[in-house]
PDB file of C-alpha atoms in Angstrom:
ATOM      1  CA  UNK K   1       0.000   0.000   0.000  1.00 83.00           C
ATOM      2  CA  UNK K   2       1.331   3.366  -0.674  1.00 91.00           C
ATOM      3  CA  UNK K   3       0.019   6.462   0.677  1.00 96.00           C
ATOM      4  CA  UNK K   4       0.513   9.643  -1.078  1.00 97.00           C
ATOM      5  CA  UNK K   5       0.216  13.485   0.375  1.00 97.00           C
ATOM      6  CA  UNK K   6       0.152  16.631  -1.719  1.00 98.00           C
ATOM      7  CA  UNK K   7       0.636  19.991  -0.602  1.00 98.00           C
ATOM      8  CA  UNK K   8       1.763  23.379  -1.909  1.00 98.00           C
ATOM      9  CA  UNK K   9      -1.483  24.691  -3.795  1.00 98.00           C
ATOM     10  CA  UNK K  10      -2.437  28.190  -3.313  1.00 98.00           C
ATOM     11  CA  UNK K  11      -3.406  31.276  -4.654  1.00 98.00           C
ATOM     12  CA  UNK K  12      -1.516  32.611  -7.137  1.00 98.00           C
ATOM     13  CA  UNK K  13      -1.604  35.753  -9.837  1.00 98.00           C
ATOM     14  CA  UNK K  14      -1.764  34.959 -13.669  1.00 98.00           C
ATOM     15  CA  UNK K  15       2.326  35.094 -14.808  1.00 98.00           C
ATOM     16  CA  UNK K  16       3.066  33.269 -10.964  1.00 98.00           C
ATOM     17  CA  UNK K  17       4.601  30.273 -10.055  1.00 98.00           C
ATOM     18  CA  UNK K  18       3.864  27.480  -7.741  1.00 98.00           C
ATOM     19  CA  UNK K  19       5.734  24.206  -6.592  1.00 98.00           C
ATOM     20  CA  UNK K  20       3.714  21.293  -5.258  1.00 98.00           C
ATOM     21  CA  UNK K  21       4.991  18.608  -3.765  1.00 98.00           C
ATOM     22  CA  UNK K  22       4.063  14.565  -3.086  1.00 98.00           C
ATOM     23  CA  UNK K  23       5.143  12.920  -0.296  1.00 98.00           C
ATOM     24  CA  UNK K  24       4.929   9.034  -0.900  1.00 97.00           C
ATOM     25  CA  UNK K  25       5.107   6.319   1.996  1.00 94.00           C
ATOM     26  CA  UNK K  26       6.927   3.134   1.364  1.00 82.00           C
ATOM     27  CA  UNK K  27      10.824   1.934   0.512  1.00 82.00           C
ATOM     28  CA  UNK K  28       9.890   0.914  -2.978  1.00 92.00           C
ATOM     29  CA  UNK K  29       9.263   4.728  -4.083  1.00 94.00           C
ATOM     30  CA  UNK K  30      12.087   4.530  -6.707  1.00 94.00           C
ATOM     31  CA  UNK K  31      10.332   1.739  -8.794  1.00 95.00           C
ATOM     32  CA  UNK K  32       7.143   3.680  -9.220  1.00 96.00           C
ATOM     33  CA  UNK K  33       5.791   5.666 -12.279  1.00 97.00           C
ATOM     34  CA  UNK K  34       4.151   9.111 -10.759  1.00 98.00           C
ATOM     35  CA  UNK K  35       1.903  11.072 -12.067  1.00 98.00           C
ATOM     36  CA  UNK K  36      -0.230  14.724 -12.002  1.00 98.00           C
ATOM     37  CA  UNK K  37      -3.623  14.865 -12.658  1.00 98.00           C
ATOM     38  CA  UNK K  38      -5.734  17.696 -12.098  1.00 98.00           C
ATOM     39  CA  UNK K  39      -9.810  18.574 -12.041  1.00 98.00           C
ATOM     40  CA  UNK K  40     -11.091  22.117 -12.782  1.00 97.00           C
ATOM     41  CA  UNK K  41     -14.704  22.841 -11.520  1.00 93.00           C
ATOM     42  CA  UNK K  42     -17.406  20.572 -13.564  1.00 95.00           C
ATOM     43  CA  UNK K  43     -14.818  19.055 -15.937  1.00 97.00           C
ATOM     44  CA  UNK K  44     -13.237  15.867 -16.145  1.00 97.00           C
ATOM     45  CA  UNK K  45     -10.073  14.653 -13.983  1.00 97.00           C
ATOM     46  CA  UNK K  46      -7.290  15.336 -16.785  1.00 98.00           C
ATOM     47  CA  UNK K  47      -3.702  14.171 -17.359  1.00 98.00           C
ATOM     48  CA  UNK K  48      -1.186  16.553 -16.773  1.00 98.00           C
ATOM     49  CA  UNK K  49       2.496  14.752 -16.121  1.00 98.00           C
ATOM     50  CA  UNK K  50       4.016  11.586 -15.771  1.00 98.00           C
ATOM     51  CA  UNK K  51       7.619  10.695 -14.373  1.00 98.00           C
ATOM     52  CA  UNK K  52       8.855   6.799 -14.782  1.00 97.00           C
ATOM     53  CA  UNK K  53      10.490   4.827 -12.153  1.00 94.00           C
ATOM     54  CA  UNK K  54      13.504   5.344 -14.399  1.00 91.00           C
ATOM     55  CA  UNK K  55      13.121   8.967 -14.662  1.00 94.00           C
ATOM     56  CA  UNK K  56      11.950   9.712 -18.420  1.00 96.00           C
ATOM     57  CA  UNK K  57       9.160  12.209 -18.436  1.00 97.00           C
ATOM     58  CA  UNK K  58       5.835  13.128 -20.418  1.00 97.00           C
ATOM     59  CA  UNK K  59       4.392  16.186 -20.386  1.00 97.00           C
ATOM     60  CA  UNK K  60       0.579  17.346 -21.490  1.00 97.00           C
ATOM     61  CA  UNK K  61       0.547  19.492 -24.346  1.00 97.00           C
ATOM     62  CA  UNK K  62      -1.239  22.415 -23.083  1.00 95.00           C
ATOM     63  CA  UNK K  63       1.356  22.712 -19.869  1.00 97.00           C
ATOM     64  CA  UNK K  64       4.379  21.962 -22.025  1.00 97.00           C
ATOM     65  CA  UNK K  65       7.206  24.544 -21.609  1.00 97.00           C
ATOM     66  CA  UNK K  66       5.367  26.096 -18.114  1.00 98.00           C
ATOM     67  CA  UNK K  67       5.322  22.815 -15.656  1.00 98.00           C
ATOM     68  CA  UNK K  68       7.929  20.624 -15.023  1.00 98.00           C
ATOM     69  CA  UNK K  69       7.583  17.313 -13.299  1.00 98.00           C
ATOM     70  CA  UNK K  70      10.190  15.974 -11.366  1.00 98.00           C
ATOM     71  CA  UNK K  71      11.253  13.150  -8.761  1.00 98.00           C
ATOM     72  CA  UNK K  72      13.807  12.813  -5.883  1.00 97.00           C
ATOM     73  CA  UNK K  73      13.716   8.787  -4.918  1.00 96.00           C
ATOM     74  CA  UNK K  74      16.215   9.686  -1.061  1.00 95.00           C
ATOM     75  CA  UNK K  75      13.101  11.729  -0.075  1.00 96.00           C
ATOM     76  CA  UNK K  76       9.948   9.870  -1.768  1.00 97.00           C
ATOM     77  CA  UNK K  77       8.858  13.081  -3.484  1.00 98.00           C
ATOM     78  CA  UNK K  78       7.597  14.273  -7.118  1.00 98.00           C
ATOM     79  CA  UNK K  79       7.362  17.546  -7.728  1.00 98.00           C
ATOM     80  CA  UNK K  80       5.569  19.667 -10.234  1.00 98.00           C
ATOM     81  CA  UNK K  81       6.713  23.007 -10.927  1.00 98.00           C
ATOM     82  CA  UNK K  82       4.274  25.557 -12.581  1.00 98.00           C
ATOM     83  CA  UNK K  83       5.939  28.386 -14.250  1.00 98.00           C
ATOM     84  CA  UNK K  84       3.682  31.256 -16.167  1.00 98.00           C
ATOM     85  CA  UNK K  85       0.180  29.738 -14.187  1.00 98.00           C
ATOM     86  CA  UNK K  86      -2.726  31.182 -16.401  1.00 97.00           C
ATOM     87  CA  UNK K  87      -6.615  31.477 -15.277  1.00 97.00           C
ATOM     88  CA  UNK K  88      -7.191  28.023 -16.940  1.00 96.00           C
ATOM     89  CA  UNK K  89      -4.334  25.778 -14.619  1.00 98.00           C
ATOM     90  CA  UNK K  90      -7.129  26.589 -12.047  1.00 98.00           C
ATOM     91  CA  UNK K  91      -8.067  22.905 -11.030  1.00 98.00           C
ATOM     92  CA  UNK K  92      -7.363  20.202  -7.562  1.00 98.00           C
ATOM     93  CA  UNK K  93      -4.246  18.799  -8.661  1.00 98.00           C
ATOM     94  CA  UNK K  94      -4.339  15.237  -7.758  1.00 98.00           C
ATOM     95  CA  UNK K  95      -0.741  12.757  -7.247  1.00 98.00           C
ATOM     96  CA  UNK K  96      -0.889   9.514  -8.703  1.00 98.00           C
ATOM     97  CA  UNK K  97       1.059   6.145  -8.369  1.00 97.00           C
ATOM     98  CA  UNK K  98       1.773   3.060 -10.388  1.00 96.00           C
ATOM     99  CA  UNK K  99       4.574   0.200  -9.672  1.00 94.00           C
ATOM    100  CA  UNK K 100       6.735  -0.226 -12.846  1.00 91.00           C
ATOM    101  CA  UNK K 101       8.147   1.850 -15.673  1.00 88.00           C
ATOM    102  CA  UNK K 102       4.992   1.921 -17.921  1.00 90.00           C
ATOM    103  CA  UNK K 103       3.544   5.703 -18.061  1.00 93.00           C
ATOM    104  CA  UNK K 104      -0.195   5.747 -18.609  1.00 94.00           C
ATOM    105  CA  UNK K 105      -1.966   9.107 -19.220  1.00 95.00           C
ATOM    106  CA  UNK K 106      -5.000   7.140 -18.232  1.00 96.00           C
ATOM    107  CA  UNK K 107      -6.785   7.359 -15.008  1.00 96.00           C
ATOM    108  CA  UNK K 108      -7.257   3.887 -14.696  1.00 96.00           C
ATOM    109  CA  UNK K 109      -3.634   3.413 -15.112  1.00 95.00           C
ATOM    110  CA  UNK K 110      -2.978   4.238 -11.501  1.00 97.00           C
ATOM    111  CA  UNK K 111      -3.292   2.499  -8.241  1.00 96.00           C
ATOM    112  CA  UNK K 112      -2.694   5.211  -5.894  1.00 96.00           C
ATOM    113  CA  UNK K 113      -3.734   8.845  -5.404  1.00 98.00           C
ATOM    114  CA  UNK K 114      -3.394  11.655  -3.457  1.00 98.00           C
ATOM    115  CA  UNK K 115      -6.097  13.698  -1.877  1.00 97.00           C
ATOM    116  CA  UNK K 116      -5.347  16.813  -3.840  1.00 98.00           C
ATOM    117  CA  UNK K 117      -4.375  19.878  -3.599  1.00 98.00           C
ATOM    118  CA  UNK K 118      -6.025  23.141  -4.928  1.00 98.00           C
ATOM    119  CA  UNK K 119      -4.288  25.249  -7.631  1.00 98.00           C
ATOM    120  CA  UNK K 120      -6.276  28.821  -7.813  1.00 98.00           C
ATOM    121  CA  UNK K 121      -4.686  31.592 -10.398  1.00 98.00           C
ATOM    122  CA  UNK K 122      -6.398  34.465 -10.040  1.00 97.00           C
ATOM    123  CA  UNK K 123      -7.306  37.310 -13.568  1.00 91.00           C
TER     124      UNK K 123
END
């Protein structure tokens, strides 16, 4: 079982930046694939990042050259960093976790998520 905690959502201004973080329990950390996902008010739960156990990333189109995924396996932490946050990166961004090297941008393709943590950027 791994248990996963996000925090460092806020409220930010359009141009800002934000760095959130998710803690993982568990020795295996380093052998997971993590993941972002995020949920804006009545819309669907959407992919946004995905890190493998080995440490090649994937990046959503729409976030590409602003957010930045990124792992350190000594403190069982992935970290997304949000760069230029616009209106429409307003969403709960939710951690996910998968054992193995195979990146899904797929919901179901995850075992374990986070609670989420909310991601406001203000006009």
């Amino acid at each position: 079982q791994v248990q996963l905690v996000e925090s460092g959502g806020g409220l930010v201004q359009t141009g800002g930046s934000l760095r959130l973080s998710c803690a993982a329990s568990g020795r295996t950390f380093s052998t997971y694939t993590m993941a972002w996902f995020r949920q804006a008010p009545r819309k669907e739960r959407e992919f946004v990042a995905v890190i493998r156990s080995g440490g090649s990333t994937y990046t959503e189109d729409s976030v590409k050259g602003r957010f930045t995924i990124s792992r350190d396996n000594a403190k069982n932490t992935v970290y997304l960093q949000m760069n230029s946050l616009k209106p429409e990166d307003t969403a709960v961004y939710y951690c996910a976790a998968r054992p193995g090297g195979y990146a899904s941008v797929r919901l179901q393709g995850y075992d374990y998520w986070g609670q989420g943590t909310q991601v406001t950027v203000s006009s």
